[in-house]
Amino acid sequence: MKTLSRIYNFLVFAFLYAPIVVMVVYSFNGIKSRSVFSGFSLQWYQELFRDSVIMKSLYTSLLLAVLSAIIATVIGTAAAIGINATKGLRKKMYLAVNSIPMVNPEIVTAVSLMILFVFVISKFNSLEMGFGTLLISHVTFCIPYVILEVLPKIKGMDSNVYNAALDLGCPPAKAMLKVVLPQIKPGIVTGLIMAFTLSLDDFIISYFNSGSNVQTLSVTIFSMTKKPYSPKINALSTLLFTAILILLLIINLRQDKSKTAKKKGAKAK
Amino acid sequence: MNKLNARMRRVMTAPFAVWMAIFVVVPIALVLYYAFTDANGSFTASNITSIWEYRGTYLISIELALTATVICLLLAYPLAYSISKMKARRQQTMVLLVMLPMWMNFLIRTYAWMTILEDTGLINTLVKFLLSLVGYEFEGFSMINTNGAIILGMVYNFLPYMILPIYTVLTKIDKNVIEAARDLGANGFQIFTKVLLPQSIPGIISGITMVFVPAVSTFVISKLLGGGMTYLIGDIIENYFLGNTGEVNYNVGAALSLVLMVLILISMGIMNHFDEDDETNGGRVI
Amino acid sequence: MKKAILFLLAVCLLLNAGSLSVFAAPKKTVLNVYNWGEYIDQSILDLFEEEYPDISVNYTTYDSNEAMYSKIVSGAASYDIVIPSDYMISKLIAEDMLAELNFDNIPNFANVGDAYKSREHDPENKYSVPYFWGTVVIIYNTKYVAPEDAAAQSIDLLWNEKYAGKILMFDNPRDAFGLALTKLGYSMNSENEKEWQEAAKLLSEQKPLVQAYVMDAIFDKMEAEEAWIAPYYAGDALVIQESNPDVDYYMPVEGTNFFFDSMCVLKTSENKEAAETFINFMCRPDIAAMNAEYVGYATPVTPAMDLLDPEITENKIVYPDEDYLLQNTEVFANLSNKTLMLQSTLWTSLKIESSENGESTLPVNGVDLFCIAVVVLGVGSGIYFGIRSKRRKKLWTS
């Protein structure tokens, strides 16, 4: 039974990783072919760094992800605290609206935002789609996920601490910063990271809402898939994969360290 | 927290309320408005009625997405179960391994499947080579540009979304309940149907929604792996907004999106009904 | 958390610092050029930016006239230069989307051969400067296609059941219907609904034989011998042949499409002068020759032809004779709105038709009944559960 389940797990993981392995291997291909592998070479990596279109869209994607994650986290965290304290119909309404971007298929969100932008732009001629519309749409679909992460943490925290702070004469704003925020920190960080990855990974919403002069990496990759094959695309994904892998390993190792440290601390006591 | 005064509360929620009103509620209202008007802005129901032409497309999209969802469920459950039985340290690694591919751009991953599935691709080359060793001439499978390839693309892309929620609910199941069932004489199958399955329903349901919704509305997978041979509903919507038939029609596009949205809301409503347990978080992870 | 925010801020600053060096230099005019994919030698853009340091080119691509039209018609994206084909130029002129060019800024226009000026799509030549021209050819792989099948040099090869699954087809309605109409012996610019219906029928007969509907993906598929037969533009056939010598091509005897792709400036452009500078640059003989050498299409800049390898300019498929063009080819005209709508409807129904024959076993009425049942069931249960779930919290909001 155990071997059977091992084999099964292996097969599923093989399925999940097969294309990634293919991609990595072919990024070192000596020739420009998707079917034949011949010779090891790093030329596609060199070409990748020389490709100004890819580099520019990578920059756009990163900037966009950082900005939309920060904005969404600020708005979302504040909203989560507010919503938690709200009651009745109003709360239900907030939650319902918040769930719309999560429940809706992405293409519907994308199209609805595009209609809004085109509608506004047709009224004010000086505007156009670009970084601004991308930022707005990314913040919009990130906010709900931040709230989703933060809200349970607020529900779970001890509200007496905040009340105590107020009773002791602490102004509400200060109490919020000094008492509430530190308690829900893990939720906020998860929300921030999630918003960042969601934004970085998004294709559909960016595809409908990017203008003529700014493209995110996903949109650039999509237009590359329509053109004759270039192993640059593989080189790019190999680098991205490595970056993510390293990042995750660091996070994991740090978590492990803090865990063992805690355990040790507990034992010492 | 309950003492949070009214002014403070309003200040905290105001940015959110305004933002969501402008960028979520208004756009949905605009979709509704466009769906029921013609190019000149006067009321018409013809956009909605013209959707009847696309019933076949809705059907095929639902069919492919459902197939993919079922396959995902069948693949994911045993894996999630076996992960949930592992030691804590190993579980962490396995979950990470499941999530890792999701952090790669899905276009790139789907594109790589083309290399694998093509007539001159890796699978065919390998099989042909092996069979030629035995002296057998093989024509090759034709896999790419079929509905099967589209389903494969969907399963591949959305499988982690099925594994993770199921895994989460499975880890929450009290081991003692299973022990108790076993002590009371339940066999493996009974434990599965009477204990594990009912308790993992919330995870299964959120898994199903997280796979079905993106699968039914995709247009990229059908383009890359379907070779433009099968149009899904996402393709049609894309065509009306940015596509290459040259007929830009936001009104019909909005109507199509509206119907898609309503269909999904209905199916979510039905799904919610099965999830009687209110307080579970749906086993949602990520 | 402070660390996380600090980290993000640091990333932000870093990114900005990176951008400063790029963007904060003396303000550049950004010229948005929107062109077909694989339709320029990219190094020309670098040359242009070197020569005109105050202009920076933002170059993006589309894969069909129709896709380009969809993107610009919303008015939400601001491109300066687009390079549509003849019939699309007529359409854009008719819809008042193109700016009249100031030819004083384009002295190199004199280099363009007279045969390519003032064509039907722009009779007074006020809006467009020819970029390339060419014809549609049938490309095939000599290794797999029997010589007797290719010898006929006919469009029929695309409908030959012997090669089922190895045939590629245009993924845009104008070119695909053009082929079908020509095969039927009708004009590609037919305004007769019956003829279009017939062409649609022909295309749907072809669908089971087609491996994929593609545009530029054709390069890979033909080069890797993934597909054996495909219609495409003559210049690209040359490029494909270069990397796979087994590939050959012919002009179908039934006649073919003769097209002009011309550079136009959109009315919404705010950098019209820079755009004209760019157009002028592209008409310089050395640049045009360099571009033609890379792209493979026929250049309308006559002096550039002398700079090209005679092997290319003597290729009768890339540069056909005047007589041949007159007799055997047809230029796409801007179709009436009614026919365009018809074309779009027919194309969509071709695409949504089931490609796998086995699947349409249900009679149409069955599908309808099924749909009605699903809708009724869905709405009914939606209402039912809607009422019931009032007392329960929603899954997503808990």
Short mmCIF file of C-alpha atoms in Angstrom, two decimals, chain C residues 2-337:
data_model
loop_
_atom_site.label_atom_id
_atom_site.label_comp_id
_atom_site.label_asym_id
_atom_site.label_seq_id
_atom_site.Cartn_x
_atom_site.Cartn_y
_atom_site.Cartn_z
CA LYS C 2 8.22 46.46 9.31
CA LYS C 3 10.88 44.44 7.60
CA ALA C 4 8.51 43.36 4.89
CA ILE C 5 7.40 46.92 4.23
CA LEU C 6 10.94 48.17 4.33
CA PHE C 7 11.89 45.48 1.89
CA LEU C 8 9.11 46.42 -0.49
CA LEU C 9 9.99 50.09 -0.22
CA ALA C 10 13.58 49.26 -0.96
CA VAL C 11 12.53 47.29 -4.01
CA CYS C 12 10.40 50.24 -5.07
CA LEU C 13 13.27 52.65 -4.73
CA LEU C 14 15.57 50.34 -6.56
CA LEU C 15 13.15 49.97 -9.37
CA ASN C 16 12.74 53.70 -9.55
CA ALA C 17 16.45 54.25 -9.53
CA GLY C 18 16.67 51.87 -12.42
CA SER C 19 14.02 53.75 -14.28
CA LEU C 20 15.54 57.13 -13.54
CA SER C 21 18.54 56.43 -15.64
CA VAL C 22 16.27 55.37 -18.48
CA PHE C 23 13.51 57.91 -18.33
CA ALA C 24 14.83 60.97 -16.55
CA ALA C 25 17.22 61.86 -19.34
CA PRO C 26 16.02 64.77 -21.56
CA LYS C 27 12.40 64.09 -22.21
CA LYS C 28 12.02 61.80 -25.17
CA THR C 29 9.13 61.57 -27.52
CA VAL C 30 7.75 58.06 -27.23
CA LEU C 31 6.59 56.81 -30.58
CA ASN C 32 4.13 53.92 -30.34
CA VAL C 33 4.50 51.72 -33.39
CA TYR C 34 1.96 48.91 -33.79
CA ASN C 35 2.94 46.40 -36.45
CA TRP C 36 2.35 42.82 -37.53
CA GLY C 37 4.40 40.21 -35.70
CA GLU C 38 7.69 39.19 -37.39
CA TYR C 39 7.48 42.14 -39.73
CA ILE C 40 10.59 44.18 -39.05
CA ASP C 41 14.30 43.76 -38.58
CA GLN C 42 14.46 44.83 -34.93
CA SER C 43 17.92 46.32 -35.33
CA ILE C 44 16.37 48.98 -37.56
CA LEU C 45 14.66 50.35 -34.48
CA ASP C 46 18.02 50.71 -32.76
CA LEU C 47 19.43 52.46 -35.82
CA PHE C 48 16.48 54.82 -35.81
CA GLU C 49 16.90 55.67 -32.14
CA GLU C 50 20.58 56.24 -32.69
CA GLU C 51 19.89 58.65 -35.50
CA TYR C 52 17.06 60.43 -33.71
CA PRO C 53 18.11 60.39 -30.05
CA ASP C 54 15.10 62.39 -28.93
CA ILE C 55 12.63 59.78 -30.14
CA SER C 56 12.24 56.41 -28.49
CA VAL C 57 10.24 53.73 -30.24
CA ASN C 58 7.80 51.59 -28.32
CA TYR C 59 7.19 48.69 -30.64
CA THR C 60 4.29 46.27 -30.18
CA THR C 61 2.74 43.72 -32.49
CA TYR C 62 -0.60 42.26 -33.54
CA ASP C 63 -1.39 39.18 -35.55
CA SER C 64 -4.19 40.25 -37.82
CA ASN C 65 -5.73 43.41 -39.25
CA GLU C 66 -8.88 42.65 -37.33
CA ALA C 67 -7.11 42.26 -33.99
CA MET C 68 -5.37 45.58 -34.59
CA TYR C 69 -8.69 47.21 -35.40
CA SER C 70 -10.29 45.85 -32.22
CA LYS C 71 -7.49 47.29 -30.15
CA ILE C 72 -7.48 50.80 -31.62
CA VAL C 73 -11.22 51.25 -32.07
CA SER C 74 -11.89 51.65 -28.34
CA GLY C 75 -9.71 54.75 -28.38
CA ALA C 76 -8.25 53.63 -25.08
CA ALA C 77 -4.84 52.82 -26.43
CA SER C 78 -2.88 55.48 -28.23
CA TYR C 79 -0.76 54.22 -31.05
CA ASP C 80 0.99 56.58 -33.42
CA ILE C 81 1.84 54.36 -36.35
CA VAL C 82 -0.10 51.31 -37.50
CA ILE C 83 0.68 49.19 -40.55
CA PRO C 84 -2.61 47.72 -41.80
CA SER C 85 -3.33 46.11 -45.14
CA ASP C 86 -5.19 47.72 -48.02
CA TYR C 87 -8.80 46.89 -47.13
CA MET C 88 -8.26 47.84 -43.50
CA ILE C 89 -6.81 51.17 -44.61
CA SER C 90 -9.99 51.88 -46.59
CA LYS C 91 -12.02 50.99 -43.54
CA LEU C 92 -9.95 53.23 -41.27
CA ILE C 93 -10.18 56.09 -43.77
CA ALA C 94 -13.93 55.61 -44.03
CA GLU C 95 -14.20 55.71 -40.25
CA ASP C 96 -12.06 58.83 -40.10
CA MET C 97 -9.39 57.26 -37.94
CA LEU C 98 -6.32 58.14 -40.00
CA ALA C 99 -4.47 61.44 -40.07
CA GLU C 100 -3.53 63.07 -43.36
CA LEU C 101 0.21 62.86 -43.77
CA ASN C 102 2.42 65.84 -44.36
CA PHE C 103 4.57 64.59 -47.20
CA ASP C 104 7.01 67.48 -46.74
CA ASN C 105 8.28 65.49 -43.78
CA ILE C 106 8.59 62.35 -45.88
CA PRO C 107 10.94 63.30 -48.75
CA ASN C 108 11.89 59.64 -49.15
CA PHE C 109 8.38 58.98 -50.39
CA ALA C 110 9.88 59.79 -53.79
CA ASN C 111 11.72 56.47 -53.54
CA VAL C 112 8.47 54.54 -53.55
CA GLY C 113 7.68 53.11 -56.98
CA ASP C 114 4.77 54.73 -58.76
CA ALA C 115 3.03 51.38 -59.13
CA TYR C 116 2.54 51.29 -55.37
CA LYS C 117 1.22 54.81 -54.94
CA SER C 118 -2.38 55.96 -55.07
CA ARG C 119 -3.89 52.51 -55.16
CA GLU C 120 -7.61 51.88 -54.69
CA HIS C 121 -7.44 51.92 -50.90
CA ASP C 122 -5.98 55.43 -50.79
CA PRO C 123 -6.74 56.93 -54.20
CA GLU C 124 -5.12 60.31 -53.60
CA ASN C 125 -2.40 58.83 -51.44
CA LYS C 126 -3.04 61.16 -48.54
CA TYR C 127 -2.94 58.71 -45.64
CA SER C 128 -0.54 55.90 -46.30
CA VAL C 129 3.01 55.07 -47.32
CA PRO C 130 3.59 51.53 -48.59
CA TYR C 131 5.67 49.33 -46.29
CA PHE C 132 5.71 45.98 -48.07
CA TRP C 133 3.59 44.20 -50.60
CA GLY C 134 3.14 40.57 -51.44
CA THR C 135 0.86 37.71 -52.29
CA VAL C 136 -0.61 34.71 -50.54
CA VAL C 137 1.05 31.43 -51.48
CA ILE C 138 0.62 27.79 -50.57
CA ILE C 139 3.56 26.42 -48.64
CA TYR C 140 4.16 22.67 -48.51
CA ASN C 141 6.81 20.20 -47.48
CA THR C 142 8.22 18.23 -50.42
CA LYS C 143 9.16 15.37 -48.14
CA TYR C 144 5.56 14.51 -47.35
CA VAL C 145 3.44 15.96 -50.12
CA ALA C 146 3.39 13.78 -53.21
CA PRO C 147 4.84 15.57 -56.27
CA GLU C 148 1.68 14.92 -58.29
CA ASP C 149 -0.45 16.62 -55.64
CA ALA C 150 1.77 19.67 -55.56
CA ALA C 151 2.21 19.78 -59.33
CA ALA C 152 -1.38 20.89 -59.78
CA GLN C 153 -0.44 24.11 -57.93
CA SER C 154 -3.99 24.40 -56.74
CA ILE C 155 -5.77 25.63 -53.65
CA ASP C 156 -7.34 22.17 -53.55
CA LEU C 157 -4.24 20.90 -51.78
CA LEU C 158 -5.61 22.53 -48.62
CA TRP C 159 -8.69 20.35 -48.93
CA ASN C 160 -6.84 17.12 -49.74
CA GLU C 161 -7.98 14.43 -47.32
CA LYS C 162 -4.73 12.55 -47.77
CA TYR C 163 -3.07 15.16 -45.60
CA ALA C 164 -5.73 15.38 -42.91
CA GLY C 165 -4.32 16.68 -39.66
CA LYS C 166 -1.27 18.11 -41.35
CA ILE C 167 -2.90 21.18 -42.88
CA LEU C 168 -2.76 24.61 -41.29
CA MET C 169 -5.20 27.40 -42.00
CA PHE C 170 -5.30 31.18 -41.54
CA ASP C 171 -6.68 32.27 -38.21
CA ASN C 172 -8.34 35.38 -39.57
CA PRO C 173 -11.59 35.49 -41.48
CA ARG C 174 -10.54 37.73 -44.37
CA ASP C 175 -7.68 35.54 -45.58
CA ALA C 176 -9.50 32.27 -44.90
CA PHE C 177 -12.65 33.30 -46.74
CA GLY C 178 -10.51 34.79 -49.50
CA LEU C 179 -9.07 31.35 -50.18
CA ALA C 180 -12.43 29.61 -50.05
CA LEU C 181 -14.08 32.14 -52.34
CA THR C 182 -11.24 31.86 -54.83
CA LYS C 183 -11.48 28.08 -54.78
CA LEU C 184 -15.15 28.41 -55.66
CA GLY C 185 -14.28 30.75 -58.50
CA TYR C 186 -15.88 33.78 -56.90
CA SER C 187 -14.39 37.17 -56.21
CA MET C 188 -12.71 37.60 -52.84
CA ASN C 189 -14.65 40.82 -52.56
CA SER C 190 -18.00 39.21 -53.22
CA GLU C 191 -21.00 40.97 -51.76
CA ASN C 192 -23.29 38.06 -52.55
CA GLU C 193 -24.55 36.35 -49.43
CA LYS C 194 -25.07 33.03 -51.18
CA GLU C 195 -21.44 32.91 -52.27
CA TRP C 196 -20.29 33.61 -48.72
CA GLN C 197 -22.52 30.84 -47.40
CA GLU C 198 -20.98 28.45 -49.92
CA ALA C 199 -17.50 29.50 -48.87
CA ALA C 200 -18.44 28.95 -45.24
CA LYS C 201 -19.63 25.47 -46.09
CA LEU C 202 -16.35 24.78 -47.83
CA LEU C 203 -14.39 25.94 -44.79
CA SER C 204 -16.42 23.80 -42.46
CA GLU C 205 -15.78 20.82 -44.73
CA GLN C 206 -12.12 21.62 -44.38
CA LYS C 207 -12.18 21.91 -40.60
CA PRO C 208 -11.81 18.16 -39.87
CA LEU C 209 -8.67 18.15 -42.03
CA VAL C 210 -7.15 21.18 -40.35
CA GLN C 211 -4.54 20.69 -37.67
CA ALA C 212 -4.82 24.20 -36.28
CA TYR C 213 -5.89 27.71 -37.16
CA VAL C 214 -2.77 29.79 -36.70
CA MET C 215 -1.01 32.94 -37.77
CA ASP C 216 2.68 33.33 -36.99
CA ALA C 217 2.83 29.94 -35.25
CA ILE C 218 3.04 28.65 -38.81
CA PHE C 219 6.80 29.31 -38.86
CA ASP C 220 7.50 26.75 -36.14
CA LYS C 221 5.02 24.21 -37.34
CA MET C 222 6.24 24.19 -40.91
CA GLU C 223 9.92 24.34 -39.98
CA ALA C 224 9.62 21.47 -37.48
CA GLU C 225 7.49 19.49 -39.98
CA GLU C 226 4.70 19.41 -37.44
CA ALA C 227 2.46 20.44 -40.36
CA TRP C 228 3.00 19.90 -44.07
CA ILE C 229 0.72 22.27 -45.90
CA ALA C 230 -0.22 25.86 -45.13
CA PRO C 231 -1.29 29.01 -46.91
CA TYR C 232 0.66 32.10 -45.90
CA TYR C 233 2.32 35.25 -47.17
CA ALA C 234 5.03 34.88 -49.80
CA GLY C 235 7.79 36.63 -47.86
CA ASP C 236 7.32 34.32 -44.89
CA ALA C 237 7.51 31.29 -47.17
CA LEU C 238 11.01 32.43 -48.05
CA VAL C 239 11.97 32.67 -44.39
CA ILE C 240 10.57 29.21 -43.67
CA GLN C 241 12.41 27.74 -46.63
CA GLU C 242 15.64 29.20 -45.35
CA SER C 243 15.47 27.13 -42.18
CA ASN C 244 13.93 24.05 -43.76
CA PRO C 245 15.09 23.48 -47.36
CA ASP C 246 12.48 20.76 -47.87
CA VAL C 247 9.78 23.41 -47.87
CA ASP C 248 8.56 24.75 -51.16
CA TYR C 249 5.73 27.05 -52.21
CA TYR C 250 3.64 28.03 -55.18
CA MET C 251 1.10 30.59 -56.22
CA PRO C 252 -2.23 28.86 -56.69
CA VAL C 253 -3.43 28.74 -60.30
CA GLU C 254 -6.93 29.75 -59.24
CA GLY C 255 -5.57 33.16 -58.35
CA THR C 256 -4.49 34.69 -55.11
CA ASN C 257 -4.61 37.72 -52.90
CA PHE C 258 -2.30 40.62 -53.65
CA PHE C 259 -1.82 42.89 -50.67
CA PHE C 260 -0.21 46.14 -49.64
CA ASP C 261 0.71 46.86 -46.07
CA SER C 262 1.16 50.56 -45.57
CA MET C 263 2.30 52.79 -42.75
CA CYS C 264 -0.41 55.10 -41.46
CA VAL C 265 -0.62 57.61 -38.65
CA LEU C 266 -3.67 57.51 -36.43
CA LYS C 267 -5.69 60.66 -35.95
CA THR C 268 -5.28 60.38 -32.19
CA SER C 269 -1.50 60.51 -32.47
CA GLU C 270 0.15 63.32 -30.56
CA ASN C 271 3.52 62.77 -32.17
CA LYS C 272 2.62 63.10 -35.79
CA GLU C 273 5.87 64.71 -36.78
CA ALA C 274 7.96 62.04 -35.10
CA ALA C 275 5.77 59.45 -36.79
CA GLU C 276 6.45 61.01 -40.17
CA THR C 277 10.15 61.04 -39.38
CA PHE C 278 9.89 57.31 -38.71
CA ILE C 279 8.01 56.67 -41.93
CA ASN C 280 10.57 58.66 -43.84
CA PHE C 281 13.35 56.64 -42.24
CA MET C 282 11.71 53.38 -43.27
CA CYS C 283 11.61 54.57 -46.90
CA ARG C 284 15.35 55.20 -47.04
CA PRO C 285 16.72 52.74 -49.58
CA ASP C 286 19.39 51.21 -47.34
CA ILE C 287 16.95 50.75 -44.47
CA ALA C 288 14.21 49.39 -46.73
CA ALA C 289 16.69 46.93 -48.25
CA MET C 290 17.86 45.81 -44.83
CA ASN C 291 14.28 45.30 -43.74
CA ALA C 292 13.30 43.45 -46.92
CA GLU C 293 16.27 41.17 -46.59
CA TYR C 294 15.20 40.20 -43.09
CA VAL C 295 11.44 40.02 -43.55
CA GLY C 296 11.45 38.45 -47.00
CA TYR C 297 8.53 40.47 -48.39
CA ALA C 298 8.67 42.60 -51.51
CA THR C 299 9.69 46.19 -50.91
CA PRO C 300 7.94 49.05 -52.69
CA VAL C 301 11.05 51.23 -52.32
CA THR C 302 12.43 50.75 -55.81
CA PRO C 303 16.03 51.92 -55.21
CA ALA C 304 16.28 49.40 -52.39
CA MET C 305 15.86 46.55 -54.86
CA ASP C 306 19.27 47.28 -56.34
CA LEU C 307 20.80 46.77 -52.90
CA LEU C 308 19.20 43.37 -52.47
CA ASP C 309 20.56 40.01 -53.46
CA PRO C 310 19.43 39.53 -57.09
CA GLU C 311 18.35 36.03 -56.13
CA ILE C 312 15.55 37.58 -54.09
CA THR C 313 14.46 40.21 -56.57
CA GLU C 314 14.41 37.69 -59.39
CA ASN C 315 12.21 35.33 -57.42
CA LYS C 316 9.00 35.42 -59.43
CA ILE C 317 6.88 34.47 -56.47
CA VAL C 318 8.10 37.25 -54.23
CA TYR C 319 8.34 39.79 -57.04
CA PRO C 320 5.81 38.59 -59.62
CA ASP C 321 5.57 40.26 -63.01
CA GLU C 322 3.17 43.12 -63.50
CA ASP C 323 1.13 41.10 -66.01
CA TYR C 324 0.82 38.19 -63.70
CA LEU C 325 -0.39 40.40 -60.87
CA LEU C 326 -3.01 41.98 -63.11
CA GLN C 327 -4.37 38.70 -64.37
CA ASN C 328 -4.14 36.33 -61.43
CA THR C 329 -4.45 38.35 -58.30
CA GLU C 330 -7.05 40.36 -56.52
CA VAL C 331 -6.64 43.06 -53.90
CA PHE C 332 -9.00 42.94 -50.93
CA ALA C 333 -11.52 45.75 -50.97
CA ASN C 334 -13.28 47.15 -47.95
CA LEU C 335 -16.47 45.09 -47.73
CA SER C 336 -19.83 46.61 -46.97
CA ASN C 337 -20.86 46.56 -43.34
#
